[in-house]
Amino acid sequence: MPWFLVLEHCMNAAVRAVVRMGIYTGAKVYFIYEGYQGMVDGGSNIVEAGWESVSSILQVGGTIIGSARCKAFRTREGRLKAALNLVQLGITNVCVIGGDGSLTGANIFREEWSGLLEELARDGKISTEAVKKHGYLNVVGMVGSIDNDFCGTDMTIGTDSALHRIIEVIDAIMTTAQSHQRTFVLEVMGRHCGYLALVSALACGADWVFLPESPPEEGWEENMCIKLSENRARKKRLNIIIVAEGAIDTQNKPITSEKIKELVVKQLGYDTRVTILGHVQRGGTPSAFDRILASRMGVEAVIALLEATPEIPACVVSLNGNHAVRLPLMECVQMTQDVQKAMDEGRFKDAVKLRGRSFEGNLKTYKRLAIKLPDDQIPKTNCNVAVINVGAPAAGMNAAVRSAVRVGIAEGHKMFAIYDGFDGFAKGHIKEIGWGDVGGWTGQGGSILGTKRTLPGKYLAQIAEQIRVHNINALLIIGGFEAYLGLLELSAAREEHEEFCVPMVMVPATVSNNVPGSDFSIGADTALNTITDTCDRIKQSASGTKRRVFIIETMGGYCGYLANMGGLAAGADAAYIFEEPFDIRDLQSNVEHLTEKMKTTIQRGLVLRNESCSENYTTDFIYQLYSEEGKGVFDCRKNVLGHMQQGGAPSPFDRNFGTKISARAMEWITAKLKESPGKGKFVTDDSICLLGIRKRNLLFQPVTELKKETDFEHRIPNEQWWLKLRPLMKILAKYKASYDVSDAGQLEPVRPQRGTQEEPADI
């Protein structure tokens, strides 16, 4: 069953996944170079792809097969030539990666296919047998766009990498501002979609943001200048204004970065600089999130093609929360075009709604965190809410604390910070924390509040005393497995200490991603990027020396998330994890597999090992075994990554995930406190919860209910979603493995059905 790929600027990880999954299923896979232009021109532009054609491309930006805009394909004559080129090679399955233009073109081609073939047969260019044999064309799309401007998907391939480029620049600018008091106007890409501008504003705590979908209200010039001068008065040395290149006012007139600079200089006299990021955002190494997303979508696209029939409309594979779904391609395209129509007609509220819940949620959160109402306009609740970090530090914890503090203040609570975990709680290291105190926290790694692994069990009486002294009415805990255990201990001690009868909620934050009740934890994405970057460098170091295998040890305790997903993102040959027991025969078969690999053009190997995957098969043991067995074929090196996985500036994903999930946790606390005014006692299980993302939903789950889902001895959940992706890593590394397609989606409507009680997760 031959297929081929036509790709517009896209991620190589998606190309690799489709090619290898296609070959794995027994199909012939073809590259088409230079997009639709190559399809129209045919000849040497259409080439069969082999397994090794996509080796060593995961870490390369852009696309190895080129992309080009094509006028000819927009005409029927051009599509006729394309159809002839495909039929001659027996190609009837198309996987298209691109934006809405590329995908619309593919759908037109699909609808015209049988007519094009009949015309070719009439002209004597193909036989009538060929018309019967290749009677219909299957099309599956993947969205490759840095703007995240395609409706129906939470994240398009390439968006996260673009955010990495933007945040790297903002972090660098922030350090220059420590010496000079300056205002920076940053222009980011997004002619018709403000996603990059909005999310980077959320990730760096920008003072103001300009978007095409949500123009500022009349009189914005004065309001912005007041906001900037207020922030300066609060001793903030740096003002950041982020502008999408397509920013407009309510009259649909452009708002340019130069115009904003002139305004700030004229009204306030501030030293102002403009930075236009331009095509920097399109380049660079793809992020770990993008590589995993592209690999998942690529495999899903192949399965969708295998299951396609002429009756099923062309679909696009997409991400909904943490769940891969299939959506009707043209419904998504239509909805994307509806956004532009709404903007052109000045219906900006509709435009924001049509962009989807992810965009809408981001905008709402940004407004709450960026703009503080005057104190006399905030109705006071007379409730004190405390925030605490527990466990090992994780990048993104500070963004979560900032978000909680500001949302709490906006909802009328008095916010308190507890320093140094439960240890500090017992000793009374508790201070009120204000709106300005958390400024500039989003980009800082580690934990500013300080965090410890100590559990509360030993200090229950002292902690109860501190709750009473400070009159704390609710508690937000940001942390890892210790935070979860701590909550269980506080829950069990409610009968003994009535002070613990207050709403408590936990937001998971740990690099290990081992907390039950959530697919993701704050900090895990940053750690994955560290692992992926290191693996890239290590692989590159082997490009000069042939036939070398690297064994890399990752953190995670008994949880294999980092090893498995790091393996998927870095293109590892194997990843040893505790959840999938292995023995000497498995090690032997991996050595044999690598020995075979060394006979090909890909003469290097990468093996990841989770730190606690086996008591006896240690990193040293595996290194020595590989060295001995590979003698004369390959040599070995080992590397233990250690605590570098916990450090560093948080990734854009962790900043935003921390910000949004923490804001949602504070809203839950407010709702709980309203349920029981007058300082009533909270004794039910649903008043001590963990907030997590599960597949496509955001869930508040009582910690007592999560007990039965937990393996306490090994500090991991009994069931882990990412284990389903384990065969995917093996297949892409050329092992035989069975991939579970029971989760593979049926075609779904783009607009979710109304009336469901579930709260959608927003990545």
JSON list of N, CA and C in Angstrom, two decimals, residues 480-481 510-516 521 556 558-559 561 714-717 720:
[
{"chain": "A", "resi": 480, "resn": "GLY", "atom": "N", "xyz": [5.55, 17.77, 44.98]},
{"chain": "A", "resi": 480, "resn": "GLY", "atom": "CA", "xyz": [5.57, 16.44, 44.39]},
{"chain": "A", "resi": 480, "resn": "GLY", "atom": "C", "xyz": [4.95, 15.38, 45.28]},
{"chain": "A", "resi": 481, "resn": "PHE", "atom": "N", "xyz": [5.53, 14.19, 45.28]},
{"chain": "A", "resi": 481, "resn": "PHE", "atom": "CA", "xyz": [4.95, 13.06, 46.00]},
{"chain": "A", "resi": 481, "resn": "PHE", "atom": "C", "xyz": [4.87, 13.34, 47.50]},
{"chain": "A", "resi": 510, "resn": "THR", "atom": "N", "xyz": [6.75, 18.32, 40.20]},
{"chain": "A", "resi": 510, "resn": "THR", "atom": "CA", "xyz": [7.92, 17.47, 40.40]},
{"chain": "A", "resi": 510, "resn": "THR", "atom": "C", "xyz": [8.50, 17.07, 39.05]},
{"chain": "A", "resi": 511, "resn": "VAL", "atom": "N", "xyz": [9.83, 17.03, 38.95]},
{"chain": "A", "resi": 511, "resn": "VAL", "atom": "CA", "xyz": [10.43, 16.64, 37.67]},
{"chain": "A", "resi": 511, "resn": "VAL", "atom": "C", "xyz": [10.11, 15.18, 37.34]},
{"chain": "A", "resi": 512, "resn": "SER", "atom": "N", "xyz": [9.84, 14.36, 38.38]},
{"chain": "A", "resi": 512, "resn": "SER", "atom": "CA", "xyz": [9.63, 12.92, 38.15]},
{"chain": "A", "resi": 512, "resn": "SER", "atom": "C", "xyz": [8.28, 12.62, 37.51]},
{"chain": "A", "resi": 513, "resn": "ASN", "atom": "N", "xyz": [7.31, 13.55, 37.61]},
{"chain": "A", "resi": 513, "resn": "ASN", "atom": "CA", "xyz": [5.95, 13.34, 37.11]},
{"chain": "A", "resi": 513, "resn": "ASN", "atom": "C", "xyz": [5.36, 12.03, 37.64]},
{"chain": "A", "resi": 514, "resn": "ASN", "atom": "N", "xyz": [5.48, 11.83, 38.96]},
{"chain": "A", "resi": 514, "resn": "ASN", "atom": "CA", "xyz": [5.05, 10.56, 39.56]},
{"chain": "A", "resi": 514, "resn": "ASN", "atom": "C", "xyz": [3.89, 10.71, 40.53]},
{"chain": "A", "resi": 515, "resn": "VAL", "atom": "N", "xyz": [3.16, 11.83, 40.43]},
{"chain": "A", "resi": 515, "resn": "VAL", "atom": "CA", "xyz": [2.04, 12.05, 41.36]},
{"chain": "A", "resi": 515, "resn": "VAL", "atom": "C", "xyz": [0.77, 11.45, 40.76]},
{"chain": "A", "resi": 516, "resn": "PRO", "atom": "N", "xyz": [0.05, 10.61, 41.52]},
{"chain": "A", "resi": 516, "resn": "PRO", "atom": "CA", "xyz": [-1.19, 10.05, 40.98]},
{"chain": "A", "resi": 516, "resn": "PRO", "atom": "C", "xyz": [-2.23, 11.16, 40.76]},
{"chain": "A", "resi": 521, "resn": "SER", "atom": "N", "xyz": [3.08, 17.09, 35.59]},
{"chain": "A", "resi": 521, "resn": "SER", "atom": "CA", "xyz": [3.46, 17.84, 36.79]},
{"chain": "A", "resi": 521, "resn": "SER", "atom": "C", "xyz": [4.30, 19.03, 36.34]},
{"chain": "A", "resi": 556, "resn": "GLY", "atom": "N", "xyz": [14.13, 10.47, 38.42]},
{"chain": "A", "resi": 556, "resn": "GLY", "atom": "CA", "xyz": [12.72, 10.08, 38.39]},
{"chain": "A", "resi": 556, "resn": "GLY", "atom": "C", "xyz": [12.36, 9.08, 39.47]},
{"chain": "A", "resi": 558, "resn": "TYR", "atom": "N", "xyz": [11.49, 5.82, 41.02]},
{"chain": "A", "resi": 558, "resn": "TYR", "atom": "CA", "xyz": [11.04, 4.59, 40.35]},
{"chain": "A", "resi": 558, "resn": "TYR", "atom": "C", "xyz": [10.18, 4.89, 39.12]},
{"chain": "A", "resi": 559, "resn": "CYS", "atom": "N", "xyz": [9.90, 6.18, 38.89]},
{"chain": "A", "resi": 559, "resn": "CYS", "atom": "CA", "xyz": [9.02, 6.53, 37.76]},
{"chain": "A", "resi": 559, "resn": "CYS", "atom": "C", "xyz": [9.84, 6.71, 36.49]},
{"chain": "A", "resi": 561, "resn": "TYR", "atom": "N", "xyz": [9.03, 8.03, 33.63]},
{"chain": "A", "resi": 561, "resn": "TYR", "atom": "CA", "xyz": [8.52, 9.05, 32.70]},
{"chain": "A", "resi": 561, "resn": "TYR", "atom": "C", "xyz": [9.67, 9.76, 31.96]},
{"chain": "A", "resi": 714, "resn": "HIS", "atom": "N", "xyz": [6.78, 2.31, 45.91]},
{"chain": "A", "resi": 714, "resn": "HIS", "atom": "CA", "xyz": [7.66, 2.84, 44.85]},
{"chain": "A", "resi": 714, "resn": "HIS", "atom": "C", "xyz": [7.33, 4.28, 44.47]},
{"chain": "A", "resi": 715, "resn": "ARG", "atom": "N", "xyz": [6.36, 4.87, 45.19]},
{"chain": "A", "resi": 715, "resn": "ARG", "atom": "CA", "xyz": [6.01, 6.28, 44.98]},
{"chain": "A", "resi": 715, "resn": "ARG", "atom": "C", "xyz": [5.65, 6.58, 43.53]},
{"chain": "A", "resi": 716, "resn": "ILE", "atom": "N", "xyz": [4.79, 5.74, 42.96]},
{"chain": "A", "resi": 716, "resn": "ILE", "atom": "CA", "xyz": [4.30, 5.97, 41.60]},
{"chain": "A", "resi": 716, "resn": "ILE", "atom": "C", "xyz": [2.81, 5.62, 41.53]},
{"chain": "A", "resi": 717, "resn": "PRO", "atom": "N", "xyz": [2.08, 6.14, 40.53]},
{"chain": "A", "resi": 717, "resn": "PRO", "atom": "CA", "xyz": [0.69, 5.71, 40.33]},
{"chain": "A", "resi": 717, "resn": "PRO", "atom": "C", "xyz": [0.67, 4.26, 39.82]},
{"chain": "A", "resi": 720, "resn": "GLN", "atom": "N", "xyz": [-0.11, 4.39, 34.51]},
{"chain": "A", "resi": 720, "resn": "GLN", "atom": "CA", "xyz": [0.48, 5.62, 33.98]},
{"chain": "A", "resi": 720, "resn": "GLN", "atom": "C", "xyz": [0.23, 5.72, 32.48]}
]
